[in-house]
Amino acid sequence: MFIAVVNWKKCTGCGECINACPARCFEMSDGKCIPQRATYCTDCGNCPDICPEDAIGIAVGWGGQASRR
């Protein structure tokens, strides 16, 4: 299982991840992108690749380490 993880300190709320995610994992909340449906993640790599702030990683399973692809 893959889980999208966002570092809210880095996220500027640009919305690029929302547009790039084919699984529709992300939503905007309080000016930040949040992985509302993070467990829908398919590890396509679109969100960490497109994030201009390097604020998104993909964790493997529960408690896995997030990493940028």
Coordinates of N, CA and C in Angstrom, one line a residue:
M1 N 0.8 -1.2 0.0 CA 0.0 0.0 0.0 C 0.9 1.2 0.0
F2 N 0.5 2.2 -0.8 CA 1.2 3.5 -0.8 C 0.3 4.6 -0.3
I3 N 0.9 5.6 0.4 CA 0.2 6.7 1.0 C 0.9 8.0 0.7
A4 N 0.1 8.9 0.1 CA 0.6 10.2 -0.2 C 0.8 11.0 1.1
V5 N 1.9 11.7 1.3 CA 2.2 12.4 2.5 C 2.6 13.8 2.1
V6 N 2.0 14.8 2.8 CA 2.3 16.2 2.5 C 3.0 16.9 3.7
N7 N 4.0 17.6 3.5 CA 4.7 18.5 4.5 C 4.0 19.8 4.4
W8 N 3.1 20.1 5.4 CA 2.3 21.3 5.3 C 3.2 22.6 5.5
K9 N 4.3 22.4 6.1 CA 5.2 23.6 6.3 C 5.7 24.1 4.9
K10 N 5.9 23.1 4.0 CA 6.4 23.4 2.7 C 5.3 23.8 1.7
C11 N 4.1 23.2 1.8 CA 3.0 23.3 0.9 C 2.6 24.8 0.8
T12 N 2.5 25.3 -0.4 CA 2.0 26.7 -0.7 C 0.6 26.7 -1.2
G13 N 0.0 25.5 -1.4 CA -1.4 25.4 -1.8 C -1.6 25.7 -3.3
C14 N -0.6 25.5 -4.1 CA -0.7 25.8 -5.5 C -1.7 24.9 -6.3
G15 N -2.0 23.7 -5.8 CA -3.0 22.9 -6.4 C -2.4 22.0 -7.5
E16 N -1.2 22.0 -7.8 CA -0.6 21.2 -8.9 C -0.8 19.7 -8.6
C17 N -0.7 19.3 -7.4 CA -0.9 17.9 -7.0 C -2.4 17.4 -7.3
I18 N -3.3 18.3 -7.0 CA -4.7 18.0 -7.2 C -4.9 17.7 -8.7
N19 N -4.4 18.6 -9.6 CA -4.5 18.4 -11.0 C -3.8 17.2 -11.6
A20 N -2.7 16.8 -10.9 CA -1.8 15.8 -11.4 C -2.2 14.4 -11.0
C21 N -3.0 14.3 -9.9 CA -3.3 13.0 -9.3 C -4.4 12.3 -10.0
P22 N -4.2 11.1 -10.7 CA -5.2 10.4 -11.4 C -6.1 9.7 -10.4
A23 N -5.7 9.4 -9.1 CA -6.5 8.8 -8.1 C -7.3 9.7 -7.3
R24 N -7.1 11.0 -7.5 CA -7.9 12.1 -6.9 C -7.7 12.0 -5.3
C25 N -6.5 11.9 -4.9 CA -6.2 11.8 -3.5 C -6.3 13.1 -2.7
F26 N -6.1 14.2 -3.4 CA -5.9 15.5 -2.8 C -7.1 16.4 -2.8
E27 N -7.2 17.3 -1.8 CA -8.2 18.3 -1.8 C -7.6 19.6 -1.2
M28 N -8.2 20.7 -1.4 CA -7.7 21.9 -0.8 C -8.4 22.2 0.5
S29 N -7.7 22.6 1.5 CA -8.3 22.9 2.8 C -7.4 24.0 3.5
D30 N -8.0 25.1 3.8 CA -7.3 26.2 4.5 C -6.1 26.6 3.7
G31 N -6.2 26.6 2.4 CA -5.1 27.1 1.6 C -3.9 26.1 1.4
K32 N -4.1 24.9 1.8 CA -3.1 23.8 1.7 C -3.7 22.6 1.0
C33 N -2.9 21.9 0.3 CA -3.3 20.6 -0.3 C -3.2 19.5 0.7
I34 N -4.3 18.8 0.9 CA -4.2 17.7 1.9 C -4.6 16.4 1.2
P35 N -3.9 15.3 1.6 CA -4.2 14.0 1.0 C -5.4 13.4 1.7
Q36 N -6.6 13.9 1.3 CA -7.9 13.5 2.0 C -8.1 12.0 1.8
R37 N -7.8 11.5 0.6 CA -7.9 10.1 0.3 C -6.6 9.5 0.0
A38 N -5.7 9.7 1.0 CA -4.3 9.3 0.8 C -4.1 7.8 0.4
T39 N -5.0 6.9 1.0 CA -4.8 5.5 0.7 C -5.3 5.1 -0.7
Y40 N -5.8 6.0 -1.4 CA -6.1 5.8 -2.8 C -4.9 5.8 -3.7
C41 N -3.8 6.3 -3.2 CA -2.5 6.5 -3.9 C -2.1 5.2 -4.6
T42 N -1.7 5.3 -5.9 CA -1.3 4.2 -6.7 C 0.2 4.3 -7.0
D43 N 0.9 5.2 -6.3 CA 2.4 5.4 -6.5 C 2.7 5.7 -8.0
C44 N 1.9 6.5 -8.6 CA 2.2 6.9 -10.0 C 3.4 7.9 -10.0
G45 N 3.6 8.6 -8.9 CA 4.7 9.5 -8.9 C 4.4 10.9 -9.4
N46 N 3.2 11.2 -9.9 CA 2.9 12.5 -10.4 C 3.0 13.6 -9.4
C47 N 2.5 13.4 -8.2 CA 2.4 14.5 -7.2 C 3.8 14.9 -6.7
P48 N 4.7 14.0 -6.3 CA 6.0 14.4 -5.9 C 6.8 15.0 -7.0
D49 N 6.6 14.5 -8.2 CA 7.3 15.0 -9.4 C 6.9 16.4 -9.8
I50 N 5.6 16.7 -9.6 CA 5.1 18.1 -10.0 C 5.2 19.1 -9.0
C51 N 5.3 18.7 -7.7 CA 5.3 19.7 -6.6 C 6.5 20.6 -6.6
P52 N 6.2 22.0 -6.9 CA 7.4 22.9 -7.0 C 8.1 23.2 -5.6
E53 N 7.4 22.8 -4.5 CA 8.0 23.0 -3.2 C 8.6 21.8 -2.6
D54 N 8.6 20.7 -3.3 CA 9.1 19.4 -2.8 C 8.5 19.0 -1.5
A55 N 7.1 19.2 -1.4 CA 6.4 19.0 -0.2 C 5.7 17.7 -0.1
I56 N 5.8 16.9 -1.2 CA 5.0 15.6 -1.2 C 5.9 14.4 -1.3
G57 N 5.6 13.4 -0.6 CA 6.3 12.1 -0.7 C 5.3 11.0 -0.7
I58 N 5.8 9.8 -1.0 CA 5.0 8.6 -1.0 C 5.6 7.7 0.0
A59 N 4.7 7.3 1.0 CA 5.1 6.4 2.0 C 4.6 5.0 1.6
V60 N 5.4 4.0 2.0 CA 5.0 2.6 1.7 C 4.4 2.0 3.0
G61 N 3.2 1.6 2.9 CA 2.5 1.0 4.1 C 2.3 2.0 5.2
W62 N 1.8 1.5 6.3 CA 1.6 2.3 7.5 C 3.0 2.4 8.2
G63 N 3.4 3.6 8.5 CA 4.6 3.9 9.2 C 5.9 3.8 8.4
G64 N 5.7 3.7 7.0 CA 6.8 3.7 6.1 C 7.4 5.1 6.0
Q65 N 8.6 5.1 5.5 CA 9.3 6.4 5.3 C 8.9 7.0 4.0
A66 N 8.5 8.3 4.0 CA 8.1 9.0 2.8 C 9.4 9.3 2.0
S67 N 9.3 9.1 0.7 CA 10.5 9.4 -0.1 C 10.0 10.1 -1.4
R68 N 10.8 11.0 -1.9 CA 10.5 11.6 -3.2 C 11.1 10.7 -4.3
R69 N 10.3 10.4 -5.3 CA 10.7 9.5 -6.3 C 11.6 10.1 -7.3

